[in-house]
Structures are given as C-alpha cells and as structure tokens.
PDB file of C-alpha atoms in Angstrom:
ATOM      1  CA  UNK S   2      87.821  22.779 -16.713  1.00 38.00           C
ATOM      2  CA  UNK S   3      90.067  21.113 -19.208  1.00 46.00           C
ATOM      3  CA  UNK S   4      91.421  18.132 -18.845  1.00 55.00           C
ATOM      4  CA  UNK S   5      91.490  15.893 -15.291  1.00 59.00           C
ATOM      5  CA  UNK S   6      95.109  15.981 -13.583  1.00 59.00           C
ATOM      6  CA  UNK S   7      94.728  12.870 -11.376  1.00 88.00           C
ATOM      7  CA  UNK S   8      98.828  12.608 -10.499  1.00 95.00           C
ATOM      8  CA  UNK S   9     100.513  13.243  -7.285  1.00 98.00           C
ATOM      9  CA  UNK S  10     104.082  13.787  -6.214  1.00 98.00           C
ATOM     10  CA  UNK S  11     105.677  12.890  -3.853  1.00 98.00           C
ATOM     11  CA  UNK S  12     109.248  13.670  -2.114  1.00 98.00           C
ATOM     12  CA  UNK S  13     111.022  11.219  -0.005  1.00 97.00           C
ATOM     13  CA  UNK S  14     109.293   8.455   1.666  1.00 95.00           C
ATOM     14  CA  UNK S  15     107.915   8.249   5.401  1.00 91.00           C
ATOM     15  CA  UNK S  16     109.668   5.598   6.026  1.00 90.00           C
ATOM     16  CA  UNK S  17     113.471   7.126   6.026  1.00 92.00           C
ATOM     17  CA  UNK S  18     111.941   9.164   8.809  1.00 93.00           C
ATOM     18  CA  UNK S  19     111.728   6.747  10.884  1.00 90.00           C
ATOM     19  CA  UNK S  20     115.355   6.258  11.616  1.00 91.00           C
ATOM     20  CA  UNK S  21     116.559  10.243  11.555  1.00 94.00           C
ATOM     21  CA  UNK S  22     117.161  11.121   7.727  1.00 96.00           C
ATOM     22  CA  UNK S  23     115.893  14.670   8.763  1.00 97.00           C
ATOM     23  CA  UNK S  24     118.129  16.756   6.496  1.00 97.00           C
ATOM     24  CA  UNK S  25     116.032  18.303   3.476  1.00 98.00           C
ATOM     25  CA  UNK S  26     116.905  17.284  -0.013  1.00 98.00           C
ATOM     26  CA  UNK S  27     114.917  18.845  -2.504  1.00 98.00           C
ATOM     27  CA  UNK S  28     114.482  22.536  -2.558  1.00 98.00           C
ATOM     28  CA  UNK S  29     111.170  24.061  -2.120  1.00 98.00           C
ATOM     29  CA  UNK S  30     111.365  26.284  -5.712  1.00 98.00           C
ATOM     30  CA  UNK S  31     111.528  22.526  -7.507  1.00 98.00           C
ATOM     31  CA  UNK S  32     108.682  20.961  -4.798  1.00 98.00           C
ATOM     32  CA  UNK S  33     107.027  23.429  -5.979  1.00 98.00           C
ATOM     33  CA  UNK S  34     106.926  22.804  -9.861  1.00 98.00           C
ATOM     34  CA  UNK S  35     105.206  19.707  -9.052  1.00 97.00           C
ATOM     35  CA  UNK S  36     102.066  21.007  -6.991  1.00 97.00           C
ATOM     36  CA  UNK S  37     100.490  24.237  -5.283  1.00 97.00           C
ATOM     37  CA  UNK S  38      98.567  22.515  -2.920  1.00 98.00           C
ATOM     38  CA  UNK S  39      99.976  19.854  -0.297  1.00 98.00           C
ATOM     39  CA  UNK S  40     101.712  18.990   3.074  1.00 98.00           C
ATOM     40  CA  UNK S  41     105.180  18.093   4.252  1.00 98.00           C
ATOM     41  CA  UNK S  42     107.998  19.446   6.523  1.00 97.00           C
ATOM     42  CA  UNK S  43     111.204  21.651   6.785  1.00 98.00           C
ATOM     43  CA  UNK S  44     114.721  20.543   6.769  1.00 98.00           C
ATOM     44  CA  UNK S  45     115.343  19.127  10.411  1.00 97.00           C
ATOM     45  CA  UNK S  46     111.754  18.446  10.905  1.00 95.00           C
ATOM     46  CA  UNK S  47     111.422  22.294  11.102  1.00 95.00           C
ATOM     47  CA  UNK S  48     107.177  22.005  11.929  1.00 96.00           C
ATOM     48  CA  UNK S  49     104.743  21.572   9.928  1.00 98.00           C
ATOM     49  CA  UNK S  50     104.376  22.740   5.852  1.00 98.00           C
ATOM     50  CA  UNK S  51     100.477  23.794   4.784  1.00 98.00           C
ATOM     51  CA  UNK S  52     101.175  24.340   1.106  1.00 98.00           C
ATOM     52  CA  UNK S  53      97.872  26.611   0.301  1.00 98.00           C
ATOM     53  CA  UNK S  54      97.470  27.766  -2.870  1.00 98.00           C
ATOM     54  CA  UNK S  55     101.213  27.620  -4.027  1.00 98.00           C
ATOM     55  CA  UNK S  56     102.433  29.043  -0.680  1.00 98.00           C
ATOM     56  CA  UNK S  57     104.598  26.908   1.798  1.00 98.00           C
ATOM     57  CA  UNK S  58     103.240  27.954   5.155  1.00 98.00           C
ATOM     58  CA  UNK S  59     105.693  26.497   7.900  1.00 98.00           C
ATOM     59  CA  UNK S  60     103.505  26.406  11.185  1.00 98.00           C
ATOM     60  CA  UNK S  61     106.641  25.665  14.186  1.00 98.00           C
ATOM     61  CA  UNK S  62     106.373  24.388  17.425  1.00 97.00           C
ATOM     62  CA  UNK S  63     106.336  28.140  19.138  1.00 97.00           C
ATOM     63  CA  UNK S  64     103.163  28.553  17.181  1.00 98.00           C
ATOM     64  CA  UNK S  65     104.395  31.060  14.819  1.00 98.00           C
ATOM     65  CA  UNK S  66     103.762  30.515  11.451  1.00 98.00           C
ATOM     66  CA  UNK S  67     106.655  31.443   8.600  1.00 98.00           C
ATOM     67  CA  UNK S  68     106.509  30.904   4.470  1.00 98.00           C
ATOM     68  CA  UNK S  69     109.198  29.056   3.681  1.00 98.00           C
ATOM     69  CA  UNK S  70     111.841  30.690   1.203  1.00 98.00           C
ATOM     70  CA  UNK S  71     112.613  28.649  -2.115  1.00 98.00           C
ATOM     71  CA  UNK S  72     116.284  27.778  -1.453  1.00 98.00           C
ATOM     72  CA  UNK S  73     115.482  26.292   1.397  1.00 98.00           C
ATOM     73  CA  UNK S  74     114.809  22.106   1.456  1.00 98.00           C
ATOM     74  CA  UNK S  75     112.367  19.857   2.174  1.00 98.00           C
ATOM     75  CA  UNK S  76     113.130  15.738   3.744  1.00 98.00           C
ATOM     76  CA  UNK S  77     109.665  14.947   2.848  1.00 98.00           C
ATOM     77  CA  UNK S  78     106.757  16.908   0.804  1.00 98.00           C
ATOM     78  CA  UNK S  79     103.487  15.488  -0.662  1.00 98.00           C
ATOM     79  CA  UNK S  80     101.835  17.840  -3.174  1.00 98.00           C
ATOM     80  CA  UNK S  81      99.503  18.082  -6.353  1.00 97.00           C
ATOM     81  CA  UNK S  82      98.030  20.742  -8.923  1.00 96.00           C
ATOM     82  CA  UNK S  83      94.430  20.999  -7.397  1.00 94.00           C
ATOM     83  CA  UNK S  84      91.376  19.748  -9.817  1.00 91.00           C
ATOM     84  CA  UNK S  85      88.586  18.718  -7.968  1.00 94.00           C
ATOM     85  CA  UNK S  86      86.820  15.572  -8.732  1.00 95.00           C
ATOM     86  CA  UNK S  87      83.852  15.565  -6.056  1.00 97.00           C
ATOM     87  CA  UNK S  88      82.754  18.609  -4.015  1.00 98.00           C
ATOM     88  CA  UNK S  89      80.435  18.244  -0.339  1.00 98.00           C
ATOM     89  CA  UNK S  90      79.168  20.241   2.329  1.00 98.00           C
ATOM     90  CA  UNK S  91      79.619  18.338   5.764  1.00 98.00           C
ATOM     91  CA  UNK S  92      78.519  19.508   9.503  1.00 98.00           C
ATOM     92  CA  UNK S  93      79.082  18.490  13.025  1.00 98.00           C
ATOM     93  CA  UNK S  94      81.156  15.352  12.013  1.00 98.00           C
ATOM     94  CA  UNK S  95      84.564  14.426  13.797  1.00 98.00           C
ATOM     95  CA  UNK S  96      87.756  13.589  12.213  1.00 98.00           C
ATOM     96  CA  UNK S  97      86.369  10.026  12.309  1.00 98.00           C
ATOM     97  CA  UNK S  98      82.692  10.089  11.088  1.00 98.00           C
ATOM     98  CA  UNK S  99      83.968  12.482   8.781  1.00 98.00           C
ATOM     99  CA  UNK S 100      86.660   9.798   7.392  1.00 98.00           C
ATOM    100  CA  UNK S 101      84.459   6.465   7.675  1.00 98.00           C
ATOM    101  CA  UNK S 102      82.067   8.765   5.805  1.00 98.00           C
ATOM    102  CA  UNK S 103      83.972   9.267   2.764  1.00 98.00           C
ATOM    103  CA  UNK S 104      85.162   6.128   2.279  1.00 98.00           C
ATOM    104  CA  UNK S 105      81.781   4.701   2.683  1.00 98.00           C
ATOM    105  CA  UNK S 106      80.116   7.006  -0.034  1.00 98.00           C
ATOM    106  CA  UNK S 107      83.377   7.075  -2.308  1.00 98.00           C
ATOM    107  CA  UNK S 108      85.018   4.559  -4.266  1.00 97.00           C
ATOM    108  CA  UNK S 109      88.531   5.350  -3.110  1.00 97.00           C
ATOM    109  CA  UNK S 110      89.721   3.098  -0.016  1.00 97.00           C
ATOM    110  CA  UNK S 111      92.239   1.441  -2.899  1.00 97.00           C
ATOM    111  CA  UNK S 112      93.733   4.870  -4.119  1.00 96.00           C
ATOM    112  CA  UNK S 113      95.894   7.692  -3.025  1.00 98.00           C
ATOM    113  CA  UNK S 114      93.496  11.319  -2.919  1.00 98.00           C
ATOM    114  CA  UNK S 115      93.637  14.329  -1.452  1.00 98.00           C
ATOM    115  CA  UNK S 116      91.622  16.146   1.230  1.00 98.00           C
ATOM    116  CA  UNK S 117      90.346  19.439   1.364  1.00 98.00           C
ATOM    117  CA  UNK S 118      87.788  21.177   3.962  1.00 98.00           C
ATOM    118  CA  UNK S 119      87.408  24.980   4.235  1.00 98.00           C
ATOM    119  CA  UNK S 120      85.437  26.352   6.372  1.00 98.00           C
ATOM    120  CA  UNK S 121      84.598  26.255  10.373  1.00 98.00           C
ATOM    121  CA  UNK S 122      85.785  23.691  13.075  1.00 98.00           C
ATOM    122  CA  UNK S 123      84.075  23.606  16.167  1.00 98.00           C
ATOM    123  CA  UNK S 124      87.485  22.625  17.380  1.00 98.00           C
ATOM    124  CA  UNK S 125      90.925  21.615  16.448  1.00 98.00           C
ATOM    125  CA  UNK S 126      94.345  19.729  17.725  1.00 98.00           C
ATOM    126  CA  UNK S 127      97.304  19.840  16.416  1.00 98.00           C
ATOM    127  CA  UNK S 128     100.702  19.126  16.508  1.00 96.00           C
ATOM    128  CA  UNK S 129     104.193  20.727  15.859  1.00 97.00           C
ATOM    129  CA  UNK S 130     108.010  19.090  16.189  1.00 93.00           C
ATOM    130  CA  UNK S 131     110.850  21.521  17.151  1.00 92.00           C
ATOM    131  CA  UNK S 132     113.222  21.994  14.916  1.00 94.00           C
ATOM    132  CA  UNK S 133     116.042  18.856  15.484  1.00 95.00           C
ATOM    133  CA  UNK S 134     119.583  19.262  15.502  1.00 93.00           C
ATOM    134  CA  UNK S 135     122.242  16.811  14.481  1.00 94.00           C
ATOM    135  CA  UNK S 136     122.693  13.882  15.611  1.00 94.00           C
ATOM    136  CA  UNK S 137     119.358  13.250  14.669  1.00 95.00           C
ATOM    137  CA  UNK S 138     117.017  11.507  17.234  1.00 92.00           C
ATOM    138  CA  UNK S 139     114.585   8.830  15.799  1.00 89.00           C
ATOM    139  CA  UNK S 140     111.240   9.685  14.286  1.00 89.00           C
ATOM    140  CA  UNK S 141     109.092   8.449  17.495  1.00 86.00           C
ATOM    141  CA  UNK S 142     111.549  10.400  20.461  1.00 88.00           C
ATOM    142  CA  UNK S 143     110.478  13.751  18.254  1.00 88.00           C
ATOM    143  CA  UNK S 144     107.293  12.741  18.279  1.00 81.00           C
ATOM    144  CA  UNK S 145     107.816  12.337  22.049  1.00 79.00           C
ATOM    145  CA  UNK S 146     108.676  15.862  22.724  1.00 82.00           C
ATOM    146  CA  UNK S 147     105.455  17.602  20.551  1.00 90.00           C
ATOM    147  CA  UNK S 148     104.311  20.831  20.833  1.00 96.00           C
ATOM    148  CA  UNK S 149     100.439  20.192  21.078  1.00 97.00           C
ATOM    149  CA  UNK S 150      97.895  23.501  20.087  1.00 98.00           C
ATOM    150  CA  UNK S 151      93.963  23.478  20.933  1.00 98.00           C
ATOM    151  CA  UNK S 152      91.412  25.696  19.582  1.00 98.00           C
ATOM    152  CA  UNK S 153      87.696  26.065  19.541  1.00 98.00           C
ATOM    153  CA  UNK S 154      85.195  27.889  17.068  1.00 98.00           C
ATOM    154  CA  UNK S 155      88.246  28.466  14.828  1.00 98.00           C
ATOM    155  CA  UNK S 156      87.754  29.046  10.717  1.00 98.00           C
ATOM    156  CA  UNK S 157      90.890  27.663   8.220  1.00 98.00           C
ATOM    157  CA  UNK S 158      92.005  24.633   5.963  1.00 98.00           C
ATOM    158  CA  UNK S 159      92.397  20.959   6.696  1.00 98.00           C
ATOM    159  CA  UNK S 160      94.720  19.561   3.849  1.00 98.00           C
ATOM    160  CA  UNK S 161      96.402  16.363   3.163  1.00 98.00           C
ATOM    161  CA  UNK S 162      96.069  12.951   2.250  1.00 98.00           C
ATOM    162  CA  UNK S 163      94.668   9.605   1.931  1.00 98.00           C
ATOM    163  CA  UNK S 164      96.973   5.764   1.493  1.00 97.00           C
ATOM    164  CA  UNK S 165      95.828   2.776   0.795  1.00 97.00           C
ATOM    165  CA  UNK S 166      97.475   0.234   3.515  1.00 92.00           C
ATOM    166  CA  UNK S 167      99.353  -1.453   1.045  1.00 92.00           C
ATOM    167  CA  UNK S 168     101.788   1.806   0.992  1.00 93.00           C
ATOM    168  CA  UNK S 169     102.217   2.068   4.585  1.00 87.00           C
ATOM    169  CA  UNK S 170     105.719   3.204   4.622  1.00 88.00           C
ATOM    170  CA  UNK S 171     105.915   4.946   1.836  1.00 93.00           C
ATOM    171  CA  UNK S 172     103.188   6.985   3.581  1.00 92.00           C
ATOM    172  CA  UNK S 173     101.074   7.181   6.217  1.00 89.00           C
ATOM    173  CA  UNK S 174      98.084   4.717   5.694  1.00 92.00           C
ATOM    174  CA  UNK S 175      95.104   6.095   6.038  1.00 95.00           C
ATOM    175  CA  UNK S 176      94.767  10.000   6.421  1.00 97.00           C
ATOM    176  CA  UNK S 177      97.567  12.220   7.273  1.00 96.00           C
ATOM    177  CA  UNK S 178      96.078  16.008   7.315  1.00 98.00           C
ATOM    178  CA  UNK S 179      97.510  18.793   8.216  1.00 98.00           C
ATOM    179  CA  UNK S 180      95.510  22.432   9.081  1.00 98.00           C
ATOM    180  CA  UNK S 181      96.068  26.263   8.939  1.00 98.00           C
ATOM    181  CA  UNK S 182      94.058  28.236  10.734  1.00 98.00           C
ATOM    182  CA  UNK S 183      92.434  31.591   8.667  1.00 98.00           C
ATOM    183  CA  UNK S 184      94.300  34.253  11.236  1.00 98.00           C
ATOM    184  CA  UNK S 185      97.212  32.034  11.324  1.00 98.00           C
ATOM    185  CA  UNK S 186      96.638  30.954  15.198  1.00 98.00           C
ATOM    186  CA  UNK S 187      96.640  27.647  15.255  1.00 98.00           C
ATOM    187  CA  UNK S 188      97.952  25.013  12.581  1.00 98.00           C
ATOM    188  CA  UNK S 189     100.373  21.656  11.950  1.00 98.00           C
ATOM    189  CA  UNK S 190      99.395  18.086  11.593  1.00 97.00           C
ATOM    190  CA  UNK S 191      95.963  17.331  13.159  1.00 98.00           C
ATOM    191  CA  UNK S 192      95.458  14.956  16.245  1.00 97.00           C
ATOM    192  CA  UNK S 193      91.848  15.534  16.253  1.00 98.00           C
ATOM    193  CA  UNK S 194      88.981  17.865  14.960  1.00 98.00           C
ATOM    194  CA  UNK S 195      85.189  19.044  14.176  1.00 98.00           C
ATOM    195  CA  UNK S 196      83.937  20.241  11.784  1.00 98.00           C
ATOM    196  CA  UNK S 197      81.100  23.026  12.434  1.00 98.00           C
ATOM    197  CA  UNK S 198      80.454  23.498   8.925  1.00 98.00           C
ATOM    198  CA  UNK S 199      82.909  22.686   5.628  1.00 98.00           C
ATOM    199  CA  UNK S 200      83.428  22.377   1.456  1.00 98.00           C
ATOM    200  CA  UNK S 201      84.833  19.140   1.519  1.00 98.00           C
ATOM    201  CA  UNK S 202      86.943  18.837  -2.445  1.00 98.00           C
ATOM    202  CA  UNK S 203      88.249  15.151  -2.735  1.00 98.00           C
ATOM    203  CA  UNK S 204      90.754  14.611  -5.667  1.00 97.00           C
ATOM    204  CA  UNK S 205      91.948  10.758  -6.141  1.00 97.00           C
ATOM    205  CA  UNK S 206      94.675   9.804  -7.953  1.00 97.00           C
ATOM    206  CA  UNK S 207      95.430   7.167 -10.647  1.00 94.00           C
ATOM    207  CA  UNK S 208      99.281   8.033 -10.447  1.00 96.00           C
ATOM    208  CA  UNK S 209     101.646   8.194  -8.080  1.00 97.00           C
ATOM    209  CA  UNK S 210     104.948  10.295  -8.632  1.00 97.00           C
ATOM    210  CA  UNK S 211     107.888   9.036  -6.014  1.00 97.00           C
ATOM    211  CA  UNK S 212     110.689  10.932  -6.398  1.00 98.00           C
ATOM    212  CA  UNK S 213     113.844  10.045  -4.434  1.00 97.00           C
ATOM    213  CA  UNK S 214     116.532  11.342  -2.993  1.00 97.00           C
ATOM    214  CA  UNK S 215     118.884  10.230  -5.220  1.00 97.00           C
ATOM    215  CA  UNK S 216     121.866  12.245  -4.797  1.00 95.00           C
ATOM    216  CA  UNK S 217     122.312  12.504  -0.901  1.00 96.00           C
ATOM    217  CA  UNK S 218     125.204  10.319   0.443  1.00 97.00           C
ATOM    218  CA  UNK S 219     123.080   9.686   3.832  1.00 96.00           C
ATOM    219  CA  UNK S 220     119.905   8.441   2.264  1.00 96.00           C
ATOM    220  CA  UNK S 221     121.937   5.796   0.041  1.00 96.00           C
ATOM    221  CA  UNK S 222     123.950   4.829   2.387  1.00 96.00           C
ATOM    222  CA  UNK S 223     121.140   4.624   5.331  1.00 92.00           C
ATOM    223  CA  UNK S 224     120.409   0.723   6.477  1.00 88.00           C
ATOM    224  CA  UNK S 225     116.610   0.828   7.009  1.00 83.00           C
ATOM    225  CA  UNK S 226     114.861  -1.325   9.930  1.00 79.00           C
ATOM    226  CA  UNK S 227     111.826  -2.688   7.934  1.00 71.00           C
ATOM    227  CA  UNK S 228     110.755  -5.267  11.039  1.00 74.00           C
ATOM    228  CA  UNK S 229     108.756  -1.993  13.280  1.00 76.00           C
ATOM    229  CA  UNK S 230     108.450   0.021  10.798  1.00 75.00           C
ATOM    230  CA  UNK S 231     105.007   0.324  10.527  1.00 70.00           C
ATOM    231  CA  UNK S 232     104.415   0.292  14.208  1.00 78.00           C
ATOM    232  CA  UNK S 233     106.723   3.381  14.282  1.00 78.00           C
ATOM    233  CA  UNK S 234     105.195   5.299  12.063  1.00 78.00           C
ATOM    234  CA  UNK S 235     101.643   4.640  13.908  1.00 77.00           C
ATOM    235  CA  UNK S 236     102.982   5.685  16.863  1.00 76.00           C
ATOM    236  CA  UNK S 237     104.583   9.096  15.479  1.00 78.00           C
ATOM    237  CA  UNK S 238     102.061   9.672  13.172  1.00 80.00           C
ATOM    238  CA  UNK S 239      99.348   8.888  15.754  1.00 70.00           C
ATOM    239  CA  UNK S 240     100.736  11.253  18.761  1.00 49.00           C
ATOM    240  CA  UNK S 241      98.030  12.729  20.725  1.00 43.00           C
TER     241      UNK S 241
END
C-alpha cells in the first residue's frame, strides 16, 4: 500500500462565503493536482462538485449533472489523494446514528478526515444553489432559494468531510457531505439520509493544506464580519 498520505487540501475558506466572494479562483486542472477525491463548488456557486475518482461531477440546481472542464474555477474545493485508514460495513443507520457512531468508535472528533460510503440508501436529500450572478447575494439568501431533491431505494456515493469545532469557519464543523447518485439522478450536498447498506472508508488527517486566494483583488480587499459568522454558516450549511 506504500506509504500513508494523511494530508488534505484545501481551497478557499468557508468563511469568505459568507459575505458573497462567489467568483472561482483556482482552476480545476491545479485543484486537481492536489486530490482525486473531494467536494466543493463552481464559480458563482454553480451547484454542487462530487469529485469521484479524479472526476469533478457538478450536480446543478435543475438536477442535471455536468463534469466540470479544467479551465474553469473553483471559490472553494476540499480534496485529498484517497488511502484508506479504516474500512466498515454499516446498515439501516441515519445520517445521525451513522455520525455519533463513528466518532464514538474512532479516535477522530479532534482531526480533519474524510468520509466515504458506497453503496445503497434507503433514502436521500439533497440540496443544490442556482448558479448566482453578480452582485453577489450573501451566503444564507442562496441558501434561501435551494433547489431541494428526494429519493428513495437509490444506490451512489456520500463524500466529504469531517472539522473539528475549533475550525468552524475555515470549514464547516462537523460533517459536510456531499452525494452522487450511481445513474446520476439525484446528487449535491446532503440534508439528510439512510443508509440501506454501505463500505464506509474513513481517512483522518494529521495535515491540513490551506491554500488561499492570494492573487484576487476582491478576496484581499474583502472586510469580513467575524461577529455571526458561525451562526451563518449553520444556517446555510444546515438548510433543510
């Protein structure tokens, strides 16, 4: 297996969501040297990337699902190199049984890891964000105006993350996942799930690559409202 890659990367921060910075500033051909499994979104808040496998499925608030092209750019994008550290079968467990349970039988509530489940979901729902035009609206009025999908006794891939609560901001604390259905139906970040019957591949991390946006006028220049901050991204992050 060679040796254990336990580093993540990490474009752009949650946090500069919050106020608009929607415009994408790192191309997906360089996101791309850095990880062929992850989540994230298109420039404009485009919907919802599923990177699977070193392909950037975009899933969009029509429901279509797209793979995005390598000139185009990315706001935000969370992705790793996939070497699996602990590997489990799990059925009939919700999104929340399913997360209390991994945190109670692994030793990872103070590190950053990555999710995995393949297999069947007694049911899923998800979200998408139309694509947003400038003047950007705030993270939480997108959120407002969701596309919401449903499915039941549908098979695909739950990916995505887990942050300590120390890095709120930076992330999302606790788990943001996202999910691609098999035939492409249904996908975009989850609201809520089952799981019929899953692998389960858990992969923490002991580093943490930020990379910023260093070179866009808008991001250095952007004033960032650090007193709701959190509560903001709860209440996007959390839209059901």
């Amino acid at each position: 297996m060679g040796k254990y890659d336990s580093r993540v990367f990490q474009h752009g921060t949650l946090g500069q969501l919050v106020p608009g910075l929607f415009e994408g500033t790192l191309s997906v051909s360089d996101l791309l040297l850095h990880g062929d499994f992850g989540i994230g979104t298109a420039s404009g808040l485009d919907g919802e990337m599923i990177l699977l496998d070193h392909v950037p499925y975009l899933f969009q608030s029509n429901g279509q699902v797209r793979i995005l092209k390598g000139s185009e750019k990315v706001p935000f994008a969370t992705v790793h190199f996939t070497q699996v550290k602990d590997a489990l079968t799990v059925e009939k467990m919700t999104q929340a049984q399913l997360g209390q349970f991994i945190l109670a039988n692994y030793p990872y509530k103070n590190l950053f890891f990555a999710v995995k489940l393949t297999g069947e979901f007694e049911f899923v729902k998800t979200r998408a964000v139309a694509k947003q035009e400038r003047p950007y609206k705030t993270l939480t009025q997108v959120a407002d105006e969701q596309a919401v999908f449903e499915a039941n006794n549908v098979s695909g891939t739950l990916i995505g993350y887990y942050a300590p609560a120390l890095f709120h901001g930076m992330a999302a604390a606790g788990y943001h996942l996202h999910f691609l259905a098999t035939d492409h139906t249904i996908g975009g970040h989850l609201l809520d799930f089952k799981v019929a019957n899953a692998q389960v591949e858990l992969q923490p991390f002991a580093t943490v690559e930020q990379h910023f946006p260093d070179e866009d006028q808008e991001f250095l220049a952007a004033d960032i409202d650090l007193s709701d901050l959190h509560a903001q991204i709860e209440q996007a992050e959390g839209q059901n």
